[in-house]
PDB file of C-alpha atoms in Angstrom:
ATOM      1  CA  ASN A  83      86.882  27.635 -58.294  1.00 85.00           C
ATOM      2  CA  LEU A  84      86.305  31.399 -58.237  1.00 87.00           C
ATOM      3  CA  GLU A  85      85.297  31.640 -61.896  1.00 89.00           C
ATOM      4  CA  GLU A  86      82.561  29.037 -61.413  1.00 91.00           C
ATOM      5  CA  ALA A  87      81.259  30.774 -58.280  1.00 84.00           C
ATOM      6  CA  GLU A  88      81.162  34.091 -60.162  1.00 87.00           C
ATOM      7  CA  LYS A  89      79.432  32.512 -63.171  1.00 88.00           C
ATOM      8  CA  GLU A  90      76.856  30.857 -60.917  1.00 88.00           C
ATOM      9  CA  GLU A  91      76.515  34.097 -58.898  1.00 87.00           C
ATOM     10  CA  ASP A  92      77.176  32.082 -55.743  1.00 87.00           C
ATOM     11  CA  ILE A  93      78.122  34.973 -53.458  1.00 89.00           C
ATOM     12  CA  PHE A  94      78.717  32.825 -50.359  1.00 91.00           C
ATOM     13  CA  ASN A  95      81.162  30.599 -52.235  1.00 91.00           C
ATOM     14  CA  GLN A  96      82.844  33.650 -53.804  1.00 92.00           C
ATOM     15  CA  ILE A  97      83.428  35.116 -50.348  1.00 91.00           C
ATOM     16  CA  LYS A  98      84.788  31.815 -49.031  1.00 93.00           C
ATOM     17  CA  ILE A  99      87.175  31.374 -51.986  1.00 89.00           C
ATOM     18  CA  LEU A 100      88.339  35.004 -51.922  1.00 93.00           C
ATOM     19  CA  LYS A 101      89.109  34.810 -48.208  1.00 94.00           C
ATOM     20  CA  ARG A 102      91.273  31.728 -48.886  1.00 91.00           C
ATOM     21  CA  ILE A 103      93.065  33.486 -51.739  1.00 91.00           C
ATOM     22  CA  LEU A 104      93.727  36.544 -49.566  1.00 94.00           C
ATOM     23  CA  ILE A 105      95.396  34.412 -46.894  1.00 92.00           C
ATOM     24  CA  MET A 106      98.152  33.835 -49.462  1.00 92.00           C
ATOM     25  CA  GLN A 107      97.927  37.130 -51.356  1.00 91.00           C
ATOM     26  CA  LYS A 108      97.246  39.740 -48.672  1.00 89.00           C
ATOM     27  CA  THR A 109      98.497  42.601 -50.845  1.00 91.00           C
ATOM     28  CA  SER A 110      96.315  41.934 -53.866  1.00 93.00           C
ATOM     29  CA  GLY A 111      94.175  45.014 -54.417  1.00 96.00           C
ATOM     30  CA  ASN A 112      92.181  43.249 -57.118  1.00 95.00           C
ATOM     31  CA  TYR A 113      91.174  40.323 -54.896  1.00 96.00           C
ATOM     32  CA  ARG A 114      90.353  42.758 -52.043  1.00 97.00           C
ATOM     33  CA  ASN A 115      88.141  44.651 -54.491  1.00 97.00           C
ATOM     34  CA  LYS A 116      86.461  41.415 -55.615  1.00 96.00           C
ATOM     35  CA  LEU A 117      85.791  40.491 -51.998  1.00 97.00           C
ATOM     36  CA  GLY A 118      84.375  43.964 -51.433  1.00 98.00           C
ATOM     37  CA  LEU A 119      82.088  43.548 -54.435  1.00 97.00           C
ATOM     38  CA  ALA A 120      80.904  40.172 -53.138  1.00 96.00           C
ATOM     39  CA  TYR A 121      80.132  41.698 -49.739  1.00 97.00           C
ATOM     40  CA  ASN A 122      78.405  44.622 -51.473  1.00 97.00           C
ATOM     41  CA  ASN A 123      76.261  42.204 -53.514  1.00 94.00           C
ATOM     42  CA  ASN A 124      75.400  40.439 -50.267  1.00 95.00           C
ATOM     43  CA  GLU A 125      74.373  43.800 -48.738  1.00 97.00           C
ATOM     44  CA  GLU A 126      77.186  43.586 -46.167  1.00 97.00           C
ATOM     45  CA  TYR A 127      78.212  47.162 -46.825  1.00 98.00           C
ATOM     46  CA  THR A 128      80.431  47.709 -43.777  1.00 98.00           C
ATOM     47  CA  LEU A 129      82.492  44.632 -44.669  1.00 98.00           C
ATOM     48  CA  ALA A 130      82.609  45.814 -48.293  1.00 98.00           C
ATOM     49  CA  ILE A 131      83.878  49.252 -47.248  1.00 98.00           C
ATOM     50  CA  LYS A 132      86.697  47.673 -45.236  1.00 98.00           C
ATOM     51  CA  GLN A 133      87.838  45.625 -48.252  1.00 98.00           C
ATOM     52  CA  PHE A 134      87.631  48.596 -50.643  1.00 98.00           C
ATOM     53  CA  GLU A 135      89.645  50.729 -48.207  1.00 98.00           C
ATOM     54  CA  ILE A 136      92.349  48.054 -48.002  1.00 97.00           C
ATOM     55  CA  ALA A 137      92.368  47.794 -51.820  1.00 98.00           C
ATOM     56  CA  ILE A 138      92.792  51.585 -52.030  1.00 98.00           C
ATOM     57  CA  ASP A 139      95.660  51.466 -49.515  1.00 98.00           C
ATOM     58  CA  ILE A 140      97.344  48.913 -51.793  1.00 97.00           C
ATOM     59  CA  ASN A 141      96.591  50.798 -55.029  1.00 97.00           C
ATOM     60  CA  PRO A 142      95.381  54.370 -54.407  1.00 98.00           C
ATOM     61  CA  ASP A 143      95.323  55.215 -58.134  1.00 98.00           C
ATOM     62  CA  ASN A 144      92.704  52.644 -59.111  1.00 98.00           C
ATOM     63  CA  SER A 145      89.549  54.618 -59.924  1.00 98.00           C
ATOM     64  CA  SER A 146      87.339  51.504 -59.772  1.00 98.00           C
ATOM     65  CA  PHE A 147      88.275  50.884 -56.140  1.00 98.00           C
ATOM     66  CA  HIS A 148      87.213  54.436 -55.240  1.00 98.00           C
ATOM     67  CA  PHE A 149      83.995  54.092 -57.252  1.00 98.00           C
ATOM     68  CA  ASN A 150      83.115  50.821 -55.526  1.00 98.00           C
ATOM     69  CA  LEU A 151      83.812  52.397 -52.133  1.00 98.00           C
ATOM     70  CA  GLY A 152      81.455  55.240 -53.060  1.00 98.00           C
ATOM     71  CA  ASP A 153      78.803  52.730 -54.064  1.00 98.00           C
ATOM     72  CA  ALA A 154      79.019  50.975 -50.685  1.00 98.00           C
ATOM     73  CA  TYR A 155      78.822  54.288 -48.816  1.00 98.00           C
ATOM     74  CA  GLU A 156      75.850  55.319 -50.938  1.00 98.00           C
ATOM     75  CA  SER A 157      74.095  52.055 -50.075  1.00 98.00           C
ATOM     76  CA  LEU A 158      74.463  53.014 -46.402  1.00 98.00           C
ATOM     77  CA  GLU A 159      73.100  56.497 -47.246  1.00 98.00           C
ATOM     78  CA  ASN A 160      76.429  58.007 -46.187  1.00 98.00           C
ATOM     79  CA  TYR A 161      76.310  60.548 -48.995  1.00 98.00           C
ATOM     80  CA  ASP A 162      79.253  62.725 -47.930  1.00 98.00           C
ATOM     81  CA  ASP A 163      81.703  59.808 -47.983  1.00 98.00           C
ATOM     82  CA  ALA A 164      80.073  58.506 -51.176  1.00 98.00           C
ATOM     83  CA  LEU A 165      80.619  61.885 -52.852  1.00 98.00           C
ATOM     84  CA  ASN A 166      84.261  61.999 -51.715  1.00 98.00           C
ATOM     85  CA  SER A 167      84.886  58.550 -53.176  1.00 98.00           C
ATOM     86  CA  TYR A 168      83.097  59.318 -56.458  1.00 98.00           C
ATOM     87  CA  TYR A 169      85.046  62.575 -56.837  1.00 98.00           C
ATOM     88  CA  LYS A 170      88.327  60.676 -56.320  1.00 98.00           C
ATOM     89  CA  SER A 171      87.233  58.113 -58.902  1.00 98.00           C
ATOM     90  CA  LYS A 172      86.307  60.894 -61.343  1.00 97.00           C
ATOM     91  CA  ASP A 173      89.646  62.655 -60.833  1.00 96.00           C
ATOM     92  CA  LEU A 174      91.564  59.433 -61.500  1.00 97.00           C
ATOM     93  CA  ASP A 175      89.656  58.570 -64.695  1.00 95.00           C
ATOM     94  CA  GLU A 176      88.586  61.580 -66.753  1.00 86.00           C
ATOM     95  CA  ASP A 177      86.888  59.374 -69.378  1.00 88.00           C
ATOM     96  CA  ASP A 178      84.578  57.778 -66.811  1.00 91.00           C
ATOM     97  CA  HIS A 179      80.989  58.976 -66.933  1.00 94.00           C
ATOM     98  CA  MET A 180      79.586  56.805 -64.153  1.00 97.00           C
ATOM     99  CA  SER A 181      81.252  58.759 -61.339  1.00 98.00           C
ATOM    100  CA  PRO A 182      79.903  62.141 -62.523  1.00 98.00           C
ATOM    101  CA  ILE A 183      76.447  60.601 -62.970  1.00 98.00           C
ATOM    102  CA  ARG A 184      76.465  59.201 -59.430  1.00 98.00           C
ATOM    103  CA  ILE A 185      77.783  62.519 -58.059  1.00 98.00           C
ATOM    104  CA  ALA A 186      75.022  64.397 -59.872  1.00 98.00           C
ATOM    105  CA  GLN A 187      72.351  61.981 -58.643  1.00 98.00           C
ATOM    106  CA  ILE A 188      73.398  62.493 -55.017  1.00 98.00           C
ATOM    107  CA  LEU A 189      73.629  66.259 -55.437  1.00 98.00           C
ATOM    108  CA  PHE A 190      70.228  66.400 -57.149  1.00 98.00           C
ATOM    109  CA  HIS A 191      68.236  63.947 -55.016  1.00 98.00           C
ATOM    110  CA  GLU A 192      69.935  63.958 -51.605  1.00 98.00           C
ATOM    111  CA  LYS A 193      71.727  67.296 -51.239  1.00 98.00           C
ATOM    112  CA  ASN A 194      69.220  69.534 -53.071  1.00 97.00           C
ATOM    113  CA  GLN A 195      72.108  71.050 -55.041  1.00 98.00           C
ATOM    114  CA  LYS A 196      70.452  70.871 -58.434  1.00 98.00           C
ATOM    115  CA  SER A 197      72.576  73.567 -60.127  1.00 97.00           C
ATOM    116  CA  LYS A 198      75.755  71.836 -58.992  1.00 98.00           C
ATOM    117  CA  ALA A 199      74.386  68.519 -60.301  1.00 98.00           C
ATOM    118  CA  TYR A 200      73.891  70.050 -63.758  1.00 98.00           C
ATOM    119  CA  GLU A 201      77.413  71.557 -63.638  1.00 98.00           C
ATOM    120  CA  VAL A 202      78.969  68.160 -62.874  1.00 97.00           C
ATOM    121  CA  LEU A 203      77.093  66.567 -65.787  1.00 97.00           C
ATOM    122  CA  ASP A 204      78.032  69.379 -68.200  1.00 96.00           C
ATOM    123  CA  GLU A 205      81.673  69.100 -67.185  1.00 96.00           C
ATOM    124  CA  ALA A 206      81.589  65.379 -67.983  1.00 96.00           C
ATOM    125  CA  ILE A 207      79.731  65.855 -71.282  1.00 95.00           C
ATOM    126  CA  TYR A 208      82.126  68.491 -72.604  1.00 93.00           C
ATOM    127  CA  ALA A 209      85.346  67.124 -71.036  1.00 92.00           C
ATOM    128  CA  ASP A 210      86.731  65.887 -74.367  1.00 90.00           C
ATOM    129  CA  GLY A 211      85.478  68.882 -76.366  1.00 90.00           C
ATOM    130  CA  LYS A 212      82.822  66.970 -78.298  1.00 90.00           C
ATOM    131  CA  VAL A 213      79.384  65.507 -77.733  1.00 91.00           C
ATOM    132  CA  ASP A 214      79.180  61.892 -78.869  1.00 91.00           C
ATOM    133  CA  PHE A 215      77.756  58.492 -77.991  1.00 90.00           C
ATOM    134  CA  LEU A 216      80.037  58.213 -74.943  1.00 91.00           C
ATOM    135  CA  ASP A 217      78.088  61.140 -73.479  1.00 93.00           C
ATOM    136  CA  PHE A 218      74.688  59.522 -74.014  1.00 93.00           C
ATOM    137  CA  PHE A 219      74.051  58.286 -70.450  1.00 94.00           C
ATOM    138  CA  THR A 220      75.264  61.568 -68.971  1.00 96.00           C
ATOM    139  CA  ILE A 221      72.931  63.534 -71.239  1.00 97.00           C
ATOM    140  CA  PHE A 222      70.132  61.079 -70.468  1.00 95.00           C
ATOM    141  CA  THR A 223      70.640  61.722 -66.733  1.00 97.00           C
ATOM    142  CA  LYS A 224      70.319  65.441 -67.415  1.00 97.00           C
ATOM    143  CA  THR A 225      67.098  64.907 -69.366  1.00 97.00           C
ATOM    144  CA  ARG A 226      65.628  62.965 -66.439  1.00 97.00           C
ATOM    145  CA  PHE A 227      66.483  65.800 -64.051  1.00 98.00           C
ATOM    146  CA  TYR A 228      64.919  68.388 -66.375  1.00 98.00           C
ATOM    147  CA  ALA A 229      61.810  66.231 -66.747  1.00 97.00           C
ATOM    148  CA  MET A 230      61.490  65.915 -62.952  1.00 97.00           C
ATOM    149  CA  GLU A 231      61.700  69.675 -62.638  1.00 97.00           C
ATOM    150  CA  ASN A 232      59.333  70.200 -65.590  1.00 97.00           C
ATOM    151  CA  LYS A 233      61.945  72.359 -67.374  1.00 97.00           C
ATOM    152  CA  LYS A 234      60.639  71.890 -70.895  1.00 97.00           C
ATOM    153  CA  THR A 235      63.009  74.241 -72.746  1.00 97.00           C
ATOM    154  CA  GLU A 236      66.122  72.686 -71.206  1.00 97.00           C
ATOM    155  CA  LEU A 237      64.680  69.206 -71.710  1.00 97.00           C
ATOM    156  CA  ASN A 238      64.125  69.893 -75.420  1.00 96.00           C
ATOM    157  CA  GLN A 239      67.717  71.153 -75.783  1.00 95.00           C
ATOM    158  CA  GLU A 240      69.084  67.942 -74.303  1.00 95.00           C
ATOM    159  CA  LEU A 241      66.762  65.777 -76.412  1.00 94.00           C
ATOM    160  CA  LYS A 242      68.087  67.575 -79.522  1.00 94.00           C
ATOM    161  CA  LYS A 243      71.630  66.568 -78.493  1.00 92.00           C
ATOM    162  CA  ILE A 244      70.523  62.939 -78.278  1.00 92.00           C
ATOM    163  CA  VAL A 245      68.949  63.141 -81.751  1.00 93.00           C
ATOM    164  CA  GLU A 246      72.138  64.747 -83.141  1.00 91.00           C
ATOM    165  CA  ILE A 247      74.210  61.918 -81.683  1.00 91.00           C
ATOM    166  CA  ALA A 248      71.833  59.321 -83.139  1.00 89.00           C
ATOM    167  CA  ASN A 249      71.921  60.973 -86.578  1.00 90.00           C
ATOM    168  CA  SER A 250      75.707  61.427 -86.632  1.00 87.00           C
ATOM    169  CA  PRO A 251      77.353  59.200 -89.284  1.00 88.00           C
ATOM    170  CA  GLU A 252      80.406  58.689 -87.029  1.00 83.00           C
ATOM    171  CA  GLU A 253      78.260  57.435 -84.163  1.00 78.00           C
ATOM    172  CA  LYS A 254      76.238  54.977 -86.252  1.00 69.00           C
TER     173      LYS A 254
END
């Protein structure tokens, strides 16, 4: 049973069960995605990419499929394809903060495009016109970047935002 294999984190059994399911349900994007995740967890990134691409062909508007594809590409250090996938994921789900964070991390650490990384994070933080708890991890990513660059003034500004969020009655 797939649920038991997932609960027990038995990746080999998950893969076996998902392959059997997909014999009967070839056009299930969700099961393709699950198989891709199992391959990804087993560090079989090329096999994962193939499953995520098939899932995207079945349902191109699913932001999670694009995000997972980006994750597999990133694991292979294929940063250009990872960025493309994360940008697609971000465009499909404007409330998602994980895609902008991953984009910014690649831009900052791998592409040496630090200014662009900060822009991506700011766009995500201010996308809904307010700074709140949903922005916490995005702001936290920015604080880490500022700390790495020893930008104390900018770091203090971001830390103040975190304190404001923590002290906000609506966010408590």
